[in-house]
Coordinates of C-alpha atoms in Angstrom, one line a residue:
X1 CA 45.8 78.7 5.2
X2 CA 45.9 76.6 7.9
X3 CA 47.5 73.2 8.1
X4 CA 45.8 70.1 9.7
X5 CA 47.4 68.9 12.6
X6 CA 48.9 65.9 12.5
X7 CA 47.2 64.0 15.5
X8 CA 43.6 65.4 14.3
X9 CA 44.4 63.8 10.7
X10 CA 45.2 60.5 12.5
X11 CA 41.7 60.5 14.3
X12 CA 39.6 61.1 11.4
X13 CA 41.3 58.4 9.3
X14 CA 40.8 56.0 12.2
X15 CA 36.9 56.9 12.6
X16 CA 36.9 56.7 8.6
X17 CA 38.4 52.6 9.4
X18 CA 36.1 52.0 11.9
X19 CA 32.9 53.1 10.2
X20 CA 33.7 50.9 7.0
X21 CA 34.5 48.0 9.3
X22 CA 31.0 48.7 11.4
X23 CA 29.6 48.8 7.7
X24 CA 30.9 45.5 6.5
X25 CA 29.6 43.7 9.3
X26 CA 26.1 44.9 9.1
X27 CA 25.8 43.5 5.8
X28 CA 26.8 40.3 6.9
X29 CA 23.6 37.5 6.1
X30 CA 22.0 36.9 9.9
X31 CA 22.0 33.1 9.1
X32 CA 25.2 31.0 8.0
X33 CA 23.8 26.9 7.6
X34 CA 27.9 26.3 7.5
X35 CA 28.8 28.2 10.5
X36 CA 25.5 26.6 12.3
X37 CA 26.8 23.2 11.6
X38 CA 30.2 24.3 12.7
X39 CA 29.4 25.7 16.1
X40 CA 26.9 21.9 16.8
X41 CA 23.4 22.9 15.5
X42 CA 21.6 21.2 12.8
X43 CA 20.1 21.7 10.1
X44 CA 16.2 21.3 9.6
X45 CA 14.9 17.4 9.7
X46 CA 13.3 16.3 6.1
X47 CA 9.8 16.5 6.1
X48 CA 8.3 14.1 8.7
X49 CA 5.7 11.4 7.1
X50 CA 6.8 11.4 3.5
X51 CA 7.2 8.2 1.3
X52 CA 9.8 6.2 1.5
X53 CA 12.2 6.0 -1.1
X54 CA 14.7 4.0 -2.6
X55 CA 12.2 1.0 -4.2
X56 CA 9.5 -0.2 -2.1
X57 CA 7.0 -2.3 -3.9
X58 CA 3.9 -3.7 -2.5
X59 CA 1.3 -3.4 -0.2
X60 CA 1.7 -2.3 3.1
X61 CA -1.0 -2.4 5.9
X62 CA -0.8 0.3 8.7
X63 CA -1.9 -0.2 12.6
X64 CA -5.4 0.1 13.3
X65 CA -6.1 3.5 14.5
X66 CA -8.8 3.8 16.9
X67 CA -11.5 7.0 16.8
X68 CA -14.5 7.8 19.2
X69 CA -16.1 6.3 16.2
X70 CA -14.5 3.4 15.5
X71 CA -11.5 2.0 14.3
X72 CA -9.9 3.4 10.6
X73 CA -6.9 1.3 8.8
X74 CA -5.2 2.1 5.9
X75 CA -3.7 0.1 3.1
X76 CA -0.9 2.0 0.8
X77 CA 0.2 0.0 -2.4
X78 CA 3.9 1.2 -3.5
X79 CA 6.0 1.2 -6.5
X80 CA 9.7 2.2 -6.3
X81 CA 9.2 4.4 -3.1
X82 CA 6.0 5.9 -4.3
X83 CA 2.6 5.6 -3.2
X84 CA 0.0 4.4 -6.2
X85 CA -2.9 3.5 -4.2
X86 CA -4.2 4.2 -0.6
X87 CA -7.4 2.7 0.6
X88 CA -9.4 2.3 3.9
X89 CA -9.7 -1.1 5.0
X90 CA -11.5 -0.7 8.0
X91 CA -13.7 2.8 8.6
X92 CA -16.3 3.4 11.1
X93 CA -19.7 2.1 10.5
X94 CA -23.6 2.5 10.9
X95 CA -25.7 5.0 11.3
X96 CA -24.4 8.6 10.1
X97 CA -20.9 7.5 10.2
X98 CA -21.6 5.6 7.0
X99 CA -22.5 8.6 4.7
X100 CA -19.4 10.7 6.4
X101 CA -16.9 7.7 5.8
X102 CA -18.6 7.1 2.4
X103 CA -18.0 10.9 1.6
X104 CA -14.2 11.4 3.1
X105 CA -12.4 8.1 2.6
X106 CA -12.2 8.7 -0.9
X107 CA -11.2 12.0 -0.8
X108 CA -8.3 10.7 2.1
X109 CA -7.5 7.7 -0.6
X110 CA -6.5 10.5 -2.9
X111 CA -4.8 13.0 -1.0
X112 CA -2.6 10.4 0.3
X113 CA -1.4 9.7 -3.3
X114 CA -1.0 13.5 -3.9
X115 CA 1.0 14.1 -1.2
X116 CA 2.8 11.3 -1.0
X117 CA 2.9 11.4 2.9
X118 CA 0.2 11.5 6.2
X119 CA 0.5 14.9 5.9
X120 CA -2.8 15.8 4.3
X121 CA -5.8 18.0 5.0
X122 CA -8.6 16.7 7.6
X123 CA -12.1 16.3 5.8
X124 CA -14.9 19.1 6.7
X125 CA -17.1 17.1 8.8
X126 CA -15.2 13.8 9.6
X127 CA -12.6 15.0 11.7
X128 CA -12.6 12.2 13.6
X129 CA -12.0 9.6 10.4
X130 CA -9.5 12.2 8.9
X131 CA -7.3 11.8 12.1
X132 CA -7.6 8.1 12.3
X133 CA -6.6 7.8 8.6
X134 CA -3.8 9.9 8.8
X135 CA -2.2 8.4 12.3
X136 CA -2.9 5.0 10.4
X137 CA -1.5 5.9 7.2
X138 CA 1.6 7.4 8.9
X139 CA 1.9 3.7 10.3
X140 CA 1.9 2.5 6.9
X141 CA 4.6 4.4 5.6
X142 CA 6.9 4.0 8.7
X143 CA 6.2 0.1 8.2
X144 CA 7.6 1.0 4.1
X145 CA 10.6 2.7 5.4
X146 CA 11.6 0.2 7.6
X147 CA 11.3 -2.5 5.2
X148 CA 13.5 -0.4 2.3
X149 CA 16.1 0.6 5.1
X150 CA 16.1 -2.9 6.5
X151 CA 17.1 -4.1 2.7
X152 CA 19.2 -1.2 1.8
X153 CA 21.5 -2.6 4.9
X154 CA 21.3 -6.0 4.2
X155 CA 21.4 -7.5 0.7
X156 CA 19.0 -5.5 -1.3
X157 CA 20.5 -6.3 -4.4
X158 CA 20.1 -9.9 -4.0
X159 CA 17.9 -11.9 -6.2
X160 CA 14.9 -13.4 -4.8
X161 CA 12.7 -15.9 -6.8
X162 CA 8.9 -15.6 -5.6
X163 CA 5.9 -17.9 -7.2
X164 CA 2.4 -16.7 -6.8
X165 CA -0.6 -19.1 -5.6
X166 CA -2.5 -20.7 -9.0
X167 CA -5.1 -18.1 -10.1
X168 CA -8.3 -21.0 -11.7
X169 CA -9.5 -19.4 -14.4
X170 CA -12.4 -20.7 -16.9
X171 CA -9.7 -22.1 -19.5
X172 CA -7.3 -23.4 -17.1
X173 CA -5.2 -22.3 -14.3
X174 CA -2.5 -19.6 -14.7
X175 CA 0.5 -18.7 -11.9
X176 CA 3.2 -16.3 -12.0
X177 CA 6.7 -16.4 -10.8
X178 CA 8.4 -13.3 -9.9
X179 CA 12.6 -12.4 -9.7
X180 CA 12.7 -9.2 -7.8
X181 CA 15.8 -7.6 -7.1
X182 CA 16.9 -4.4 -5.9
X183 CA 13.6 -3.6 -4.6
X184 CA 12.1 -4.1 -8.1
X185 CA 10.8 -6.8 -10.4
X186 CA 13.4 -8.1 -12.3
X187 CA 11.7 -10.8 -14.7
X188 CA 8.2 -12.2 -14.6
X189 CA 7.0 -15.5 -15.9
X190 CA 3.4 -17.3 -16.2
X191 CA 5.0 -21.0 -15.0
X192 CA 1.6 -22.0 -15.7
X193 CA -1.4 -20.1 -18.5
X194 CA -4.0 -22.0 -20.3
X195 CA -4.1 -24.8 -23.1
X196 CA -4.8 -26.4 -25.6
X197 CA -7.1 -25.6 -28.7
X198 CA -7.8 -21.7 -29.2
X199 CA -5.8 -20.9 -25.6
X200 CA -2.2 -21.9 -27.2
X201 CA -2.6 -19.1 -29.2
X202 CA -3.9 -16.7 -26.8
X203 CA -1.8 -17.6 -24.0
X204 CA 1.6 -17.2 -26.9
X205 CA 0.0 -13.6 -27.4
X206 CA -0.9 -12.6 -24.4
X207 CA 1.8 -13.4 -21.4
X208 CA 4.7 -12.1 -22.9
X209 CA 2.9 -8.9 -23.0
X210 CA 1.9 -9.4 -19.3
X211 CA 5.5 -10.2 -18.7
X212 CA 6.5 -6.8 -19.6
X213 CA 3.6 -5.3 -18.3
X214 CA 5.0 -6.7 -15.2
X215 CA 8.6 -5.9 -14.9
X216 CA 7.9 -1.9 -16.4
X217 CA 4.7 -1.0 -14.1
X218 CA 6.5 -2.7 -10.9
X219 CA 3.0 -3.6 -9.7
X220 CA 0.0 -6.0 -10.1
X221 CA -1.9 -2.9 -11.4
X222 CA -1.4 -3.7 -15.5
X223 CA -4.0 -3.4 -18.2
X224 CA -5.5 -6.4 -19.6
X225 CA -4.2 -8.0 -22.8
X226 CA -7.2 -7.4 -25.3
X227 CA -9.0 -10.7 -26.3
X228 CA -7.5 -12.7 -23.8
X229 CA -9.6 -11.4 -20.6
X230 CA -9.6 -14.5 -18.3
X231 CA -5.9 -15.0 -18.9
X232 CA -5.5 -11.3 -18.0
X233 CA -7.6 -11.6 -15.1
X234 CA -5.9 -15.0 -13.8
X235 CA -2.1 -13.3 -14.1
X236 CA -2.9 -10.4 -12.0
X237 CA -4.5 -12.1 -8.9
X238 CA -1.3 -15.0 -9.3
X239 CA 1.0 -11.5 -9.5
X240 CA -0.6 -9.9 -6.8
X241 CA 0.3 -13.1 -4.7
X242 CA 4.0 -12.8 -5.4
X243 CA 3.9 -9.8 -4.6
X244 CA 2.3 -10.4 -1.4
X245 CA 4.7 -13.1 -0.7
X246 CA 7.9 -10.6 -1.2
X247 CA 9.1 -8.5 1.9
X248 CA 8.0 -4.9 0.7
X249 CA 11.3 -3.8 0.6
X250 CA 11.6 -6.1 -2.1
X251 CA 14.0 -9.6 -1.0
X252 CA 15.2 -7.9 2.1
X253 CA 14.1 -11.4 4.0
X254 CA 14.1 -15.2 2.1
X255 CA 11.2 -15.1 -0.3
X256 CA 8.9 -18.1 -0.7
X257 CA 10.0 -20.3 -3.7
X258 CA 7.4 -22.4 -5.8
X259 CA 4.9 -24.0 -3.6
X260 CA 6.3 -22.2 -0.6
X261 CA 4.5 -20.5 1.9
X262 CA 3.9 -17.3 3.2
X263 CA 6.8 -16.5 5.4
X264 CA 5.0 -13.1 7.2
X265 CA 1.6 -14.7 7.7
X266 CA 1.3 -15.9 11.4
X267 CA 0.0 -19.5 12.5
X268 CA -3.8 -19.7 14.7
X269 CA -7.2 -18.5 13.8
X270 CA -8.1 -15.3 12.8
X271 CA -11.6 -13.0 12.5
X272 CA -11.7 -10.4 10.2
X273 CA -13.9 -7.3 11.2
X274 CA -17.3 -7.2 10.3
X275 CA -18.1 -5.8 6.8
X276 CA -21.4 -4.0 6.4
X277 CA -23.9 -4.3 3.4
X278 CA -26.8 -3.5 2.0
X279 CA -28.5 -6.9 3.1
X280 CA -26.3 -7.6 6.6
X281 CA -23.0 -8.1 8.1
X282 CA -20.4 -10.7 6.6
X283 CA -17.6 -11.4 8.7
X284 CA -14.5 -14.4 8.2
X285 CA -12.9 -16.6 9.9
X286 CA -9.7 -18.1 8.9
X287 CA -7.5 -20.8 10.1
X288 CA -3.6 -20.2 9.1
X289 CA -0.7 -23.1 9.0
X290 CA 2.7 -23.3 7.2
X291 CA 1.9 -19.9 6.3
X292 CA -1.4 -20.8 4.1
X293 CA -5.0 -20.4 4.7
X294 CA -6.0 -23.7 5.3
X295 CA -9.7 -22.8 6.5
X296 CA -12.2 -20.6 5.8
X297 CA -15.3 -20.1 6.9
X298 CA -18.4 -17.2 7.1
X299 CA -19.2 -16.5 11.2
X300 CA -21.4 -13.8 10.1
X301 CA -23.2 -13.9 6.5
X302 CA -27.0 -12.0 5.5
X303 CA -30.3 -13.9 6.3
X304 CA -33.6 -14.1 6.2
X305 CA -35.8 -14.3 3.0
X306 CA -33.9 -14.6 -0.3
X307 CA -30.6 -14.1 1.5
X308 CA -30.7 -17.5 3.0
X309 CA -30.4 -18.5 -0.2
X310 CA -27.7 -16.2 -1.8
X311 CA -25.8 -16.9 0.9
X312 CA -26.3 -21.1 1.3
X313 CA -25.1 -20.7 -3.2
X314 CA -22.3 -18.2 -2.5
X315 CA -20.5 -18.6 0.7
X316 CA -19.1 -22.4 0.8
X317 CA -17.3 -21.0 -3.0
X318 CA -16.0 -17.6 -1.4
X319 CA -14.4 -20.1 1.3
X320 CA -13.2 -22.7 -1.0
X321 CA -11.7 -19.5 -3.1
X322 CA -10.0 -17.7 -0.2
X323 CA -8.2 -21.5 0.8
X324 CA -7.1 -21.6 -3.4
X325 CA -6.1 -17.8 -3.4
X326 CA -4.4 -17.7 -0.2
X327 CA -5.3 -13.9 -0.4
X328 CA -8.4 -11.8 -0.4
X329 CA -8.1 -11.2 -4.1
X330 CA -11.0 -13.6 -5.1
X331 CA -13.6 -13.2 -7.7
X332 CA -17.0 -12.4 -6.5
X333 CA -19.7 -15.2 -7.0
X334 CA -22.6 -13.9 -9.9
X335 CA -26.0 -13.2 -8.1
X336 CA -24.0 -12.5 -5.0
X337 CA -22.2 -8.9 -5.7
X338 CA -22.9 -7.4 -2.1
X339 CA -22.3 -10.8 -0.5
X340 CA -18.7 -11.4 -2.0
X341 CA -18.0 -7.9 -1.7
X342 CA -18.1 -8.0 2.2
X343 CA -16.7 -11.3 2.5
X344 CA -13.4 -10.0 0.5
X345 CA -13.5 -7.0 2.5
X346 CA -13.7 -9.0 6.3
X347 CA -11.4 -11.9 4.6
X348 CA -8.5 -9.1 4.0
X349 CA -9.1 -7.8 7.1
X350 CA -8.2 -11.3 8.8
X351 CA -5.4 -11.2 6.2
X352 CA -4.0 -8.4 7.6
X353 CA -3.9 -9.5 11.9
X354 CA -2.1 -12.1 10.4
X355 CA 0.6 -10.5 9.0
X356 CA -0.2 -11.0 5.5

């Protein structure tokens, strides 16, 4: 038999290493996030356009987005970083673009809750509307995360008392103070509810539960106590105004104390766009000081035939309303559903070129 050389043994056991090392390293993942990072790269970006977290509460108005069929603007209402409701406060109007913004704006309203961010599927057939939304919801939520990061970095977990405006109401007025905190509410009061007779026993009943109500849904948005409607009725709109009144990343600026103003609402005169309806325009006017409404008035209103009359009935009470509110969240005058309906509509539209 013949032995193996010794020099040939040597080269096959050092093919034999190489081949298991060649081996090795083909098995080796192609991507390494820790080695990517080490060498300078970066790793993918979160998700553009998604809601802002970390305790946002309120309503925030994005920037007017303008379409080759008129302007779209989106509201978004938040609670703790999430968004609970999204609606269209201006759309394009007249003509065929109201059946297309009548048939997509709802179906935008709730994609934008599902997702949670801009990033949402256009509408067949109002592409135009679905872009507007989108670029003007986008706006919204950038305006949200600057307002959480602004009081994440600056005192977020300070206290802030807020007081609503007085909400009338058929048994007496009712007002809400707020303590938010953190982003969040904190405590909620009724520093004013209904009295006397039958109403000290619904009022006892009914606003601690609202109180609650309150503090655990974060939001204005809080069912009714049963039996005591009006009271019901008069704490949300006086909640909704605290809530208004508080910087959206909840007391990241000095909040309004009882009988303060609005701090974010601008000073001058203000027109709301004009809001369509089934018997004529409605567009307001308001007049802003201290940061209250101090005046409004109807530049636009239906006429002609029974509408001069509606109107002449319905319109000085929807300005005296808007001046007691201080917001667009005003009850609508009986007979006059269409009529109050636009003016709430051009009124928070106004509202919201003043910063409100």
């Amino acid at each position: 038999m013949r032995k193996s050389h010794p020099v040939r043994r040597a080269v096959l056991a050092g093919a034999a290493t190489v081949s298991g090392i060649v081996l090795l390293l083909s098995l080796k993942p192609a991507s390494d996030p820790g080695s990517a990072q080490a060498a300078g790269g970066q790793l993918p970006p979160a998700a553009a356009g998604q809601a802002p977290q970390g305790g946002v509460n309120g309503a925030v108005t994005g920037d007017a987005a303008q379409t080759q069929y008129g302007p779209v603007q989106v509201r978004v209402t938040m609670s703790n970083g999430k968004i609970t409701k999204a609606e269209a406060v201006q759309t394009p109007k007249g003509g065929q673009s109201d059946q297309i913004t009548a048939n997509a704006v709802p179906r935008l309203n709730q994609a934008a809750v599902a997702a949670q961010s801009a990033d949402i599927d256009a509408v067949s057939g109002a592409t135009y509307t679905s872009a507007g939304y989108k670029k003007s919801l986008q706006s919204a939520l950038d305006k949200a995360k600057a307002s959480a990061g602004a009081a994440q970095g600056g005192g977020a977990g300070t206290a802030r008392t807020v007081t609503g405006d007085v909400a009338q109401t058929q048994y007496g007025p009712v007002q809400v103070r707020i303590t938010v905190a953190g982003g969040k509410i904190t405590k909620a009061e009724a520093v004013q509810a209904p009295k006397g007779g039958r109403s000290d026993q619904i009022t006892s009943g009914s606003v601690p539960r609202l109180n609650q109500a309150a503090v655990a849904a974060g939001t204005a948005q809080i069912d009714s106590v049963s039996g005591a409607t009006y009271t019901s009725a008069g704490y949300k709109k006086s909640l909704q105004s605290a809530l208004d009144k508080a910087p959206a990343g909840g007391g990241s600026s000095q909040a309004a104390g009882e009988g303060g103003g609005r701090e974010q609402i601008g000073t001058g005169t203000f027109t709301g766009s004009v809001a369509q309806t089934e018997y004529g325009p409605v567009q307001v006017r308001i007049t802003v000081a201290g940061g209250k409404i101090t005046k409004a008035e109807a530049v636009q209103a239906p006429k002609g035939g029974r509408s001069d009359q509606i109107t002449s009935g319905s319109v000085p009470r929807l300005n005296q309303a808007a001046v007691a509110a201080g917001t667009a969240q005003i009850d609508s005058v009986s007979g006059a559903t269409y009529t109050s309906a636009g003016y709430k509509k051009s009124l928070q539209s106004a509202l919201d070129q003043a910063g409100g």
